[in-house]
PDB file of C-alpha atoms and ligand atoms in Angstrom:
ATOM      1  CA  MET A  21       0.000   0.000   0.000  1.00 90.00           C
ATOM      2  CA  THR A  22       1.279   3.476  -0.881  1.00 97.00           C
ATOM      3  CA  TRP A  23       0.504   6.508   1.250  1.00 98.00           C
ATOM      4  CA  THR A  24       0.403  10.044  -0.068  1.00 98.00           C
ATOM      5  CA  TYR A  25      -0.213  13.461   1.456  1.00 98.00           C
ATOM      6  CA  LEU A  26      -2.489  16.045  -0.146  1.00 98.00           C
ATOM      7  CA  ASN A  27      -2.808  19.588   1.266  1.00 98.00           C
ATOM      8  CA  LYS A  28      -3.663  18.655   4.839  1.00 97.00           C
ATOM      9  CA  GLU A  29      -4.071  14.898   5.154  1.00 98.00           C
ATOM     10  CA  PHE A  30      -2.555  11.505   4.484  1.00 98.00           C
ATOM     11  CA  LEU A  31      -4.503   9.497   1.927  1.00 98.00           C
ATOM     12  CA  ARG A  32      -3.974   6.125   0.362  1.00 98.00           C
ATOM     13  CA  ARG A  33      -2.916   6.184  -3.267  1.00 97.00           C
ATOM     14  CA  GLU A  34      -6.338   4.859  -4.330  1.00 98.00           C
ATOM     15  CA  GLU A  35      -8.143   7.706  -2.522  1.00 98.00           C
ATOM     16  CA  VAL A  36      -6.082  10.736  -3.461  1.00 98.00           C
ATOM     17  CA  LYS A  37      -7.630  13.013  -6.096  1.00 98.00           C
ATOM     18  CA  ILE A  38      -7.123  16.509  -7.432  1.00 97.00           C
ATOM     19  CA  SER A  39      -9.379  18.651  -9.581  1.00 98.00           C
ATOM     20  CA  PRO A  40      -8.670  18.942 -13.326  1.00 98.00           C
ATOM     21  CA  PHE A  41      -9.005  22.682 -12.698  1.00 98.00           C
ATOM     22  CA  ASP A  42      -5.780  22.532 -10.738  1.00 98.00           C
ATOM     23  CA  ARG A  43      -3.306  24.738 -12.607  1.00 98.00           C
ATOM     24  CA  GLY A  44      -0.708  22.005 -12.331  1.00 98.00           C
ATOM     25  CA  PHE A  45      -2.947  19.811 -14.501  1.00 98.00           C
ATOM     26  CA  LEU A  46      -4.057  22.548 -16.925  1.00 98.00           C
ATOM     27  CA  PHE A  47      -0.798  24.438 -17.385  1.00 98.00           C
ATOM     28  CA  GLY A  48       1.962  22.465 -15.680  1.00 98.00           C
ATOM     29  CA  ASP A  49       1.963  25.461 -13.334  1.00 98.00           C
ATOM     30  CA  GLY A  50       3.944  23.893 -10.517  1.00 98.00           C
ATOM     31  CA  VAL A  51       7.345  22.998  -9.091  1.00 99.00           C
ATOM     32  CA  TYR A  52       8.724  19.923  -7.356  1.00 99.00           C
ATOM     33  CA  GLU A  53      11.540  18.174  -5.530  1.00 99.00           C
ATOM     34  CA  VAL A  54      12.766  14.586  -5.386  1.00 99.00           C
ATOM     35  CA  ILE A  55      14.421  13.760  -2.073  1.00 99.00           C
ATOM     36  CA  PRO A  56      16.267  10.492  -1.472  1.00 98.00           C
ATOM     37  CA  VAL A  57      15.702   8.783   1.877  1.00 98.00           C
ATOM     38  CA  TYR A  58      18.157   6.226   3.216  1.00 98.00           C
ATOM     39  CA  GLU A  59      17.134   4.053   6.131  1.00 96.00           C
ATOM     40  CA  GLU A  60      14.243   6.414   6.856  1.00 95.00           C
ATOM     41  CA  LYS A  61      16.553   9.467   6.932  1.00 97.00           C
ATOM     42  CA  PRO A  62      16.049  12.128   4.245  1.00 98.00           C
ATOM     43  CA  PHE A  63      19.390  12.970   2.613  1.00 98.00           C
ATOM     44  CA  LEU A  64      20.273  16.680   2.218  1.00 98.00           C
ATOM     45  CA  LEU A  65      16.686  17.637   3.063  1.00 98.00           C
ATOM     46  CA  GLU A  66      17.483  21.271   3.872  1.00 98.00           C
ATOM     47  CA  ASP A  67      19.122  21.752   0.497  1.00 98.00           C
ATOM     48  CA  HIS A  68      16.083  20.307  -1.268  1.00 98.00           C
ATOM     49  CA  LEU A  69      13.628  22.436   0.687  1.00 98.00           C
ATOM     50  CA  GLY A  70      15.813  25.484   0.087  1.00 98.00           C
ATOM     51  CA  ARG A  71      15.651  24.868  -3.655  1.00 98.00           C
ATOM     52  CA  LEU A  72      11.880  24.264  -3.475  1.00 98.00           C
ATOM     53  CA  GLY A  73      11.561  27.639  -1.743  1.00 98.00           C
ATOM     54  CA  ARG A  74      13.583  29.275  -4.534  1.00 98.00           C
ATOM     55  CA  SER A  75      11.464  27.584  -7.228  1.00 98.00           C
ATOM     56  CA  LEU A  76       8.316  28.893  -5.506  1.00 98.00           C
ATOM     57  CA  ASN A  77       9.820  32.353  -5.265  1.00 98.00           C
ATOM     58  CA  SER A  78      10.900  32.442  -8.907  1.00 98.00           C
ATOM     59  CA  THR A  79       7.476  31.346 -10.153  1.00 98.00           C
ATOM     60  CA  GLY A  80       5.464  33.475  -7.723  1.00 98.00           C
ATOM     61  CA  ILE A  81       3.647  30.396  -6.459  1.00 98.00           C
ATOM     62  CA  LYS A  82       2.708  30.876  -2.816  1.00 98.00           C
ATOM     63  CA  ASN A  83       4.240  28.673  -0.159  1.00 98.00           C
ATOM     64  CA  PRO A  84       1.720  25.992   0.763  1.00 98.00           C
ATOM     65  CA  GLN A  85      -0.097  26.462   4.066  1.00 97.00           C
ATOM     66  CA  LYS A  86       1.782  23.506   5.554  1.00 98.00           C
ATOM     67  CA  TRP A  87       5.185  24.787   4.406  1.00 98.00           C
ATOM     68  CA  ASN A  88       6.772  24.634   7.848  1.00 98.00           C
ATOM     69  CA  ASP A  89       5.355  21.169   8.462  1.00 98.00           C
ATOM     70  CA  ILE A  90       6.880  19.573   5.347  1.00 98.00           C
ATOM     71  CA  PRO A  91       9.844  17.936   7.161  1.00 98.00           C
ATOM     72  CA  GLY A  92       7.443  16.376   9.704  1.00 98.00           C
ATOM     73  CA  ILE A  93       5.042  15.242   6.967  1.00 98.00           C
ATOM     74  CA  ILE A  94       7.927  13.625   5.067  1.00 98.00           C
ATOM     75  CA  HIS A  95       9.055  11.916   8.258  1.00 98.00           C
ATOM     76  CA  GLU A  96       5.588  10.462   8.842  1.00 98.00           C
ATOM     77  CA  LEU A  97       5.082   9.497   5.197  1.00 98.00           C
ATOM     78  CA  VAL A  98       8.402   7.660   5.129  1.00 98.00           C
ATOM     79  CA  LYS A  99       7.293   5.647   8.154  1.00 97.00           C
ATOM     80  CA  LYS A 100       3.947   4.802   6.545  1.00 98.00           C
ATOM     81  CA  ASN A 101       5.530   3.700   3.243  1.00 97.00           C
ATOM     82  CA  THR A 102       7.617   0.940   4.644  1.00 91.00           C
ATOM     83  CA  PHE A 103      10.608   0.764   2.237  1.00 95.00           C
ATOM     84  CA  SER A 104      13.831   1.578   4.031  1.00 90.00           C
ATOM     85  CA  ASN A 105      15.164   3.580   1.075  1.00 97.00           C
ATOM     86  CA  GLN A 106      12.664   5.868  -0.587  1.00 98.00           C
ATOM     87  CA  SER A 107      12.388   8.567  -3.178  1.00 98.00           C
ATOM     88  CA  VAL A 108      10.112  11.278  -1.795  1.00 98.00           C
ATOM     89  CA  TYR A 109       8.307  13.424  -4.343  1.00 99.00           C
ATOM     90  CA  VAL A 110       7.063  16.857  -3.248  1.00 99.00           C
ATOM     91  CA  GLN A 111       5.005  18.905  -5.683  1.00 99.00           C
ATOM     92  CA  VAL A 112       3.473  22.340  -5.203  1.00 99.00           C
ATOM     93  CA  THR A 113       1.174  23.738  -7.876  1.00 99.00           C
ATOM     94  CA  ARG A 114      -0.307  27.223  -7.976  1.00 98.00           C
ATOM     95  CA  GLY A 115      -3.602  25.584  -7.057  1.00 98.00           C
ATOM     96  CA  GLU A 116      -7.149  25.030  -8.256  1.00 98.00           C
ATOM     97  CA  ASP A 117      -8.584  27.980 -10.175  1.00 96.00           C
ATOM     98  CA  SER A 118     -12.300  28.538 -10.849  1.00 95.00           C
ATOM     99  CA  ILE A 119     -11.801  28.759 -14.635  1.00 96.00           C
ATOM    100  CA  ARG A 120      -8.944  28.119 -17.047  1.00 97.00           C
ATOM    101  CA  ASN A 121      -7.151  31.430 -17.337  1.00 98.00           C
ATOM    102  CA  HIS A 122      -3.445  31.930 -17.944  1.00 98.00           C
ATOM    103  CA  ILE A 123      -3.499  34.724 -15.384  1.00 98.00           C
ATOM    104  CA  PRO A 124      -4.070  33.174 -11.986  1.00 97.00           C
ATOM    105  CA  ASP A 125      -6.770  34.349  -9.628  1.00 97.00           C
ATOM    106  CA  PRO A 126      -4.832  36.087  -6.821  1.00 96.00           C
ATOM    107  CA  LYS A 127      -6.944  34.167  -4.316  1.00 97.00           C
ATOM    108  CA  VAL A 128      -5.843  30.766  -5.625  1.00 98.00           C
ATOM    109  CA  GLN A 129      -4.296  28.589  -2.897  1.00 98.00           C
ATOM    110  CA  PRO A 130      -1.403  26.239  -3.703  1.00 98.00           C
ATOM    111  CA  THR A 131      -1.818  22.474  -3.838  1.00 98.00           C
ATOM    112  CA  LEU A 132       0.735  20.435  -1.885  1.00 98.00           C
ATOM    113  CA  PHE A 133       1.178  16.816  -2.907  1.00 99.00           C
ATOM    114  CA  ILE A 134       3.752  14.458  -1.404  1.00 99.00           C
ATOM    115  CA  THR A 135       4.299  10.796  -2.131  1.00 98.00           C
ATOM    116  CA  SER A 136       7.145   8.313  -2.045  1.00 98.00           C
ATOM    117  CA  SER A 137       8.259   5.145  -3.766  1.00 98.00           C
ATOM    118  CA  GLU A 138      11.030   2.642  -3.268  1.00 98.00           C
ATOM    119  CA  LEU A 139      14.495   4.003  -4.032  1.00 98.00           C
ATOM    120  CA  LYS A 140      16.372   1.225  -5.755  1.00 97.00           C
ATOM    121  CA  VAL A 141      20.013   0.737  -4.771  1.00 97.00           C
ATOM    122  CA  ASN A 142      22.359   2.357  -7.284  1.00 98.00           C
ATOM    123  CA  PRO A 143      23.313  -0.627  -9.498  1.00 98.00           C
ATOM    124  CA  TYR A 144      26.931   0.616  -9.562  1.00 98.00           C
ATOM    125  CA  ARG A 145      27.085   0.135  -5.780  1.00 97.00           C
ATOM    126  CA  LEU A 146      26.014  -3.473  -6.151  1.00 96.00           C
ATOM    127  CA  ASP A 147      28.259  -4.143  -9.119  1.00 97.00           C
ATOM    128  CA  PRO A 148      30.833  -1.436  -9.905  1.00 97.00           C
ATOM    129  CA  GLU A 149      32.126  -3.509 -12.801  1.00 96.00           C
ATOM    130  CA  ARG A 150      28.841  -3.462 -14.682  1.00 97.00           C
ATOM    131  CA  LYS A 151      28.764  -1.765 -18.063  1.00 97.00           C
ATOM    132  CA  GLY A 152      28.691   2.046 -17.866  1.00 98.00           C
ATOM    133  CA  LEU A 153      25.718   4.021 -19.108  1.00 98.00           C
ATOM    134  CA  GLU A 154      25.223   4.554 -22.800  1.00 98.00           C
ATOM    135  CA  VAL A 155      23.777   7.956 -23.600  1.00 98.00           C
ATOM    136  CA  LYS A 156      22.945  10.008 -26.633  1.00 98.00           C
ATOM    137  CA  THR A 157      23.353  13.741 -26.950  1.00 98.00           C
ATOM    138  CA  LEU A 158      20.567  15.972 -28.171  1.00 98.00           C
ATOM    139  CA  GLU A 159      20.325  19.685 -28.831  1.00 98.00           C
ATOM    140  CA  ASP A 160      18.787  21.102 -25.648  1.00 98.00           C
ATOM    141  CA  PRO A 161      15.184  21.907 -26.560  1.00 98.00           C
ATOM    142  CA  ARG A 162      14.225  23.398 -23.192  1.00 98.00           C
ATOM    143  CA  TRP A 163      13.314  26.888 -22.018  1.00 98.00           C
ATOM    144  CA  ASN A 164      15.652  29.424 -20.522  1.00 97.00           C
ATOM    145  CA  ARG A 165      14.756  28.818 -16.870  1.00 98.00           C
ATOM    146  CA  CYS A 166      16.065  25.315 -16.285  1.00 98.00           C
ATOM    147  CA  ASP A 167      17.249  26.564 -12.879  1.00 98.00           C
ATOM    148  CA  ILE A 168      13.604  26.300 -11.760  1.00 98.00           C
ATOM    149  CA  LYS A 169      12.610  22.728 -10.898  1.00 98.00           C
ATOM    150  CA  ALA A 170       9.345  22.972 -12.819  1.00 98.00           C
ATOM    151  CA  VAL A 171       6.943  20.068 -13.337  1.00 98.00           C
ATOM    152  CA  THR A 172       6.715  20.920 -17.065  1.00 98.00           C
ATOM    153  CA  LEU A 173       9.046  18.167 -18.272  1.00 98.00           C
ATOM    154  CA  LEU A 174       7.695  17.411 -21.749  1.00 98.00           C
ATOM    155  CA  SER A 175      11.036  18.143 -23.461  1.00 98.00           C
ATOM    156  CA  ASN A 176      12.852  15.890 -20.993  1.00 98.00           C
ATOM    157  CA  ILE A 177      10.279  13.129 -21.407  1.00 98.00           C
ATOM    158  CA  MET A 178      10.412  13.234 -25.222  1.00 98.00           C
ATOM    159  CA  ALA A 179      14.216  13.093 -25.155  1.00 98.00           C
ATOM    160  CA  MET A 180      14.374  10.248 -22.630  1.00 98.00           C
ATOM    161  CA  ASN A 181      11.687   8.319 -24.433  1.00 98.00           C
ATOM    162  CA  GLU A 182      13.597   8.676 -27.717  1.00 98.00           C
ATOM    163  CA  ALA A 183      16.790   7.420 -26.062  1.00 98.00           C
ATOM    164  CA  ASN A 184      14.964   4.561 -24.362  1.00 98.00           C
ATOM    165  CA  LEU A 185      13.370   3.401 -27.622  1.00 98.00           C
ATOM    166  CA  GLU A 186      16.888   3.288 -29.098  1.00 98.00           C
ATOM    167  CA  GLY A 187      18.044   1.134 -26.173  1.00 98.00           C
ATOM    168  CA  LYS A 188      20.102   3.951 -24.600  1.00 98.00           C
ATOM    169  CA  ASP A 189      20.249   4.664 -20.872  1.00 98.00           C
ATOM    170  CA  GLY A 190      19.900   8.419 -21.020  1.00 98.00           C
ATOM    171  CA  VAL A 191      20.398  11.792 -22.654  1.00 98.00           C
ATOM    172  CA  ILE A 192      22.931  14.567 -22.349  1.00 98.00           C
ATOM    173  CA  PHE A 193      21.652  17.912 -23.620  1.00 98.00           C
ATOM    174  CA  CYS A 194      23.925  20.325 -25.490  1.00 98.00           C
ATOM    175  CA  THR A 195      23.537  23.869 -26.727  1.00 98.00           C
ATOM    176  CA  ASN A 196      25.727  24.861 -29.670  1.00 97.00           C
ATOM    177  CA  GLY A 197      28.227  22.107 -28.952  1.00 98.00           C
ATOM    178  CA  GLU A 198      28.358  22.771 -25.202  1.00 98.00           C
ATOM    179  CA  VAL A 199      27.036  20.324 -22.626  1.00 98.00           C
ATOM    180  CA  THR A 200      24.270  21.716 -20.450  1.00 98.00           C
ATOM    181  CA  GLU A 201      23.110  18.747 -18.345  1.00 98.00           C
ATOM    182  CA  GLY A 202      21.455  15.350 -18.506  1.00 98.00           C
ATOM    183  CA  ALA A 203      17.713  15.062 -19.104  1.00 98.00           C
ATOM    184  CA  ALA A 204      17.380  14.291 -15.359  1.00 98.00           C
ATOM    185  CA  SER A 205      20.928  14.697 -14.054  1.00 98.00           C
ATOM    186  CA  ASN A 206      24.032  16.890 -14.028  1.00 99.00           C
ATOM    187  CA  VAL A 207      27.184  15.972 -15.928  1.00 98.00           C
ATOM    188  CA  PHE A 208      30.817  15.791 -14.802  1.00 98.00           C
ATOM    189  CA  ALA A 209      33.889  14.878 -16.860  1.00 98.00           C
ATOM    190  CA  VAL A 210      37.504  14.195 -15.892  1.00 97.00           C
ATOM    191  CA  PHE A 211      40.471  15.218 -18.080  1.00 96.00           C
ATOM    192  CA  ASP A 212      44.080  14.809 -16.885  1.00 92.00           C
ATOM    193  CA  ASN A 213      42.776  14.356 -13.319  1.00 88.00           C
ATOM    194  CA  GLN A 214      40.884  17.675 -13.585  1.00 96.00           C
ATOM    195  CA  VAL A 215      37.190  17.479 -12.787  1.00 98.00           C
ATOM    196  CA  ILE A 216      34.958  19.729 -14.855  1.00 98.00           C
ATOM    197  CA  THR A 217      31.245  20.402 -14.616  1.00 98.00           C
ATOM    198  CA  THR A 218      28.994  22.871 -16.391  1.00 98.00           C
ATOM    199  CA  PRO A 219      28.667  26.099 -14.394  1.00 98.00           C
ATOM    200  CA  GLU A 220      25.397  27.056 -12.717  1.00 98.00           C
ATOM    201  CA  SER A 221      23.169  29.243 -14.862  1.00 98.00           C
ATOM    202  CA  ASN A 222      19.560  29.387 -16.005  1.00 98.00           C
ATOM    203  CA  GLN A 223      20.450  26.627 -18.541  1.00 98.00           C
ATOM    204  CA  ILE A 224      20.808  23.925 -15.878  1.00 98.00           C
ATOM    205  CA  LEU A 225      19.299  22.818 -12.606  1.00 98.00           C
ATOM    206  CA  SER A 226      21.606  23.438  -9.666  1.00 98.00           C
ATOM    207  CA  GLY A 227      21.635  19.814  -8.640  1.00 98.00           C
ATOM    208  CA  ILE A 228      21.776  19.041  -4.943  1.00 98.00           C
ATOM    209  CA  THR A 229      23.869  15.959  -5.795  1.00 98.00           C
ATOM    210  CA  ARG A 230      26.112  18.121  -8.020  1.00 98.00           C
ATOM    211  CA  LYS A 231      26.783  20.409  -5.053  1.00 98.00           C
ATOM    212  CA  HIS A 232      27.314  17.436  -2.736  1.00 98.00           C
ATOM    213  CA  VAL A 233      29.780  15.812  -5.166  1.00 98.00           C
ATOM    214  CA  ILE A 234      31.700  19.108  -5.471  1.00 98.00           C
ATOM    215  CA  SER A 235      31.933  19.223  -1.638  1.00 98.00           C
ATOM    216  CA  LEU A 236      33.103  15.600  -1.502  1.00 98.00           C
ATOM    217  CA  LEU A 237      35.796  16.372  -4.075  1.00 98.00           C
ATOM    218  CA  ASN A 238      36.884  19.569  -2.312  1.00 97.00           C
ATOM    219  CA  ASN A 239      37.097  17.566   0.874  1.00 96.00           C
ATOM    220  CA  LYS A 240      39.558  15.259  -0.848  1.00 95.00           C
ATOM    221  CA  GLY A 241      41.580  18.291  -1.897  1.00 96.00           C
ATOM    222  CA  ILE A 242      40.334  18.111  -5.487  1.00 96.00           C
ATOM    223  CA  GLU A 243      39.259  21.395  -7.095  1.00 93.00           C
ATOM    224  CA  VAL A 244      36.323  21.246  -9.453  1.00 98.00           C
ATOM    225  CA  GLN A 245      36.382  23.549 -12.436  1.00 98.00           C
ATOM    226  CA  GLU A 246      32.916  24.881 -13.126  1.00 98.00           C
ATOM    227  CA  ARG A 247      33.328  25.791 -16.762  1.00 98.00           C
ATOM    228  CA  VAL A 248      31.979  25.093 -20.217  1.00 97.00           C
ATOM    229  CA  LEU A 249      32.188  21.451 -21.191  1.00 98.00           C
ATOM    230  CA  LYS A 250      32.541  21.080 -24.951  1.00 98.00           C
ATOM    231  CA  LEU A 251      30.783  18.125 -26.534  1.00 97.00           C
ATOM    232  CA  GLU A 252      33.751  17.435 -28.814  1.00 97.00           C
ATOM    233  CA  ASP A 253      35.963  17.152 -25.708  1.00 97.00           C
ATOM    234  CA  ILE A 254      33.680  14.927 -23.685  1.00 97.00           C
ATOM    235  CA  TYR A 255      34.213  12.021 -26.117  1.00 97.00           C
ATOM    236  CA  LYS A 256      37.887  12.174 -25.089  1.00 96.00           C
ATOM    237  CA  ALA A 257      37.322  12.334 -21.310  1.00 97.00           C
ATOM    238  CA  GLU A 258      38.965   9.906 -18.883  1.00 96.00           C
ATOM    239  CA  GLU A 259      35.712   9.594 -16.978  1.00 98.00           C
ATOM    240  CA  VAL A 260      32.198  10.951 -17.441  1.00 98.00           C
ATOM    241  CA  TRP A 261      29.558  10.738 -14.719  1.00 98.00           C
ATOM    242  CA  VAL A 262      25.995  11.817 -14.244  1.00 98.00           C
ATOM    243  CA  THR A 263      24.675  12.776 -10.820  1.00 98.00           C
ATOM    244  CA  SER A 264      21.186  13.027  -9.364  1.00 98.00           C
ATOM    245  CA  SER A 265      19.271  12.359  -6.174  1.00 98.00           C
ATOM    246  CA  THR A 266      17.996   9.031  -7.480  1.00 98.00           C
ATOM    247  CA  GLN A 267      21.054   7.944  -9.493  1.00 98.00           C
ATOM    248  CA  GLU A 268      23.679   9.266  -7.030  1.00 98.00           C
ATOM    249  CA  ILE A 269      26.797   8.983  -9.225  1.00 98.00           C
ATOM    250  CA  GLN A 270      26.823   6.741 -12.299  1.00 98.00           C
ATOM    251  CA  PRO A 271      29.557   6.371 -14.911  1.00 98.00           C
ATOM    252  CA  VAL A 272      28.938   6.947 -18.609  1.00 98.00           C
ATOM    253  CA  THR A 273      31.077   4.921 -21.004  1.00 98.00           C
ATOM    254  CA  LYS A 274      29.384   5.339 -24.395  1.00 98.00           C
ATOM    255  CA  ILE A 275      28.195   8.579 -25.957  1.00 98.00           C
ATOM    256  CA  ASP A 276      26.510   8.775 -29.369  1.00 98.00           C
ATOM    257  CA  GLY A 277      27.665   5.254 -30.162  1.00 98.00           C
ATOM    258  CA  ARG A 278      31.301   6.130 -29.389  1.00 97.00           C
ATOM    259  CA  GLU A 279      32.931   4.046 -26.676  1.00 97.00           C
ATOM    260  CA  LEU A 280      34.982   6.281 -24.347  1.00 97.00           C
ATOM    261  CA  ASP A 281      38.608   5.291 -24.042  1.00 93.00           C
ATOM    262  CA  ILE A 282      38.446   4.497 -20.313  1.00 92.00           C
ATOM    263  CA  LYS A 283      41.838   3.231 -19.227  1.00 91.00           C
ATOM    264  CA  LYS A 284      41.252   2.946 -15.466  1.00 90.00           C
ATOM    265  CA  SER A 285      39.564   0.056 -13.733  1.00 93.00           C
ATOM    266  CA  TYR A 286      36.634   1.049 -11.527  1.00 94.00           C
ATOM    267  CA  LYS A 287      38.931   0.709  -8.480  1.00 94.00           C
ATOM    268  CA  ASP A 288      41.060   3.621  -9.706  1.00 94.00           C
ATOM    269  CA  SER A 289      38.142   5.696 -10.900  1.00 96.00           C
ATOM    270  CA  LEU A 290      37.120   8.860  -9.159  1.00 97.00           C
ATOM    271  CA  TRP A 291      33.414   8.104  -9.568  1.00 98.00           C
ATOM    272  CA  HIS A 292      33.827   4.907  -7.581  1.00 98.00           C
ATOM    273  CA  GLU A 293      35.849   6.591  -4.855  1.00 97.00           C
ATOM    274  CA  LEU A 294      33.128   9.241  -4.582  1.00 98.00           C
ATOM    275  CA  LEU A 295      30.413   6.623  -4.371  1.00 97.00           C
ATOM    276  CA  THR A 296      32.316   4.902  -1.569  1.00 96.00           C
ATOM    277  CA  SER A 297      32.534   8.137   0.433  1.00 97.00           C
ATOM    278  CA  TYR A 298      29.083   9.393  -0.621  1.00 98.00           C
ATOM    279  CA  PHE A 299      27.664   9.611   2.922  1.00 97.00           C
ATOM    280  CA  SER A 300      30.836  10.803   4.612  1.00 93.00           C
ATOM    281  CA  LEU A 301      29.834  14.487   4.797  1.00 78.00           C
ATOM    282  CA  ALA A 302      26.149  14.080   5.674  1.00 61.00           C
TER     283      ALA A 302
HETATM  284  N1  LIG B  15      15.811  15.172 -11.299  1.00 79.45           N
HETATM  285  N2  LIG B  15      18.977  18.219 -13.863  1.00 79.45           N
HETATM  286  C1  LIG B  15      17.713  17.828 -14.113  1.00 79.45           C
HETATM  287  C2  LIG B  15      17.049  18.301 -15.355  1.00 79.45           C
HETATM  288  C3  LIG B  15      17.042  16.994 -13.217  1.00 79.45           C
HETATM  289  O1  LIG B  15      15.781  16.623 -13.461  1.00 79.45           O
HETATM  290  C4  LIG B  15      17.720  16.533 -12.056  1.00 79.45           C
HETATM  291  C5  LIG B  15      17.085  15.618 -11.051  1.00 79.45           C
HETATM  292  C6  LIG B  15      19.046  16.955 -11.849  1.00 79.45           C
HETATM  293  C7  LIG B  15      19.826  16.542 -10.629  1.00 79.45           C
HETATM  294  O2  LIG B  15      19.383  17.248  -9.510  1.00 79.45           O
HETATM  295  P1  LIG B  15      19.491  16.640  -8.030  1.00 79.45           P
HETATM  296  O3  LIG B  15      20.899  16.251  -7.845  1.00 79.45           O
HETATM  297  O4  LIG B  15      19.087  17.767  -7.159  1.00 79.45           O
HETATM  298  O5  LIG B  15      18.557  15.458  -7.953  1.00 79.45           O
HETATM  299  C8  LIG B  15      19.631  17.812 -12.763  1.00 79.45           C
HETATM  300  C9  LIG B  15      15.049  14.375 -10.382  1.00 79.45           C
HETATM  301  C10 LIG B  15      15.800  13.287  -9.714  1.00 79.45           C
HETATM  302  C11 LIG B  15      13.768  13.934 -11.064  1.00 79.45           C
HETATM  303  O6  LIG B  15      13.218  14.727 -11.811  1.00 79.45           O
HETATM  304  O7  LIG B  15      13.304  12.813 -10.824  1.00 79.45           O
END
């Protein structure tokens, strides 16, 4: 049985309903977070709620009434949904309007929806020797505010669906030959022991895992260069990884059908070292 939370109460998955007049349904007028939970403990929760607050601010969506209670609600939900590792989904839409109108009624009250599902163990933890991810690159079709974690993910879905139908594991978006980010992840590459990741801007989401990985690296005395990552260079990288709250860190070994020339075994790879020390700063 899956439990959810809607606005003010816990409801079973079969009971929870929202109106089609909710602006999230009509316009995709909403923002969200995905928070990993390990052994019932939310990981980097404050960072996620901080980013949710910024997404609400940027979009002018009001904070939900229960804003201050969200950590407690997540805590209770995680207990009700019995998996020890969970992926908690928090969505806030601008709310249910009386009619469909692009301009929201100022009186509209936000809708808060929270649910969770099992968070599968990162397969590279279980078997670091397994084949790396195979991704394709696509020209980034998205809008200019990818820094907002908006629920409007049609471009991401179309790209990931295309890759999946071709038997690929994911997508890396590029703009004019420069890597922006993955369709649901951030991208890192290693050249001559230098770690590079695309700088924060309105073209990418400031990933919580990205920030965590940068801290882990800094903690090991490794500087991360936040600078433009050229697509033509990434094919020649020593290591490429994607990072996200659900994927943690995963290595990429094939891009656009081209096998990367990875010389190191996983034991000497930075991605594996980072995965091993993933929880050391939390
Ligand atoms: N997405 N970039 C995009 C476009 C993303 O959708 C995500 C994560 C990330 C990584 O962000 P973080 O490290 O904070 O999870 C970057 C989540 C997992 C999702 O939509 O399911």
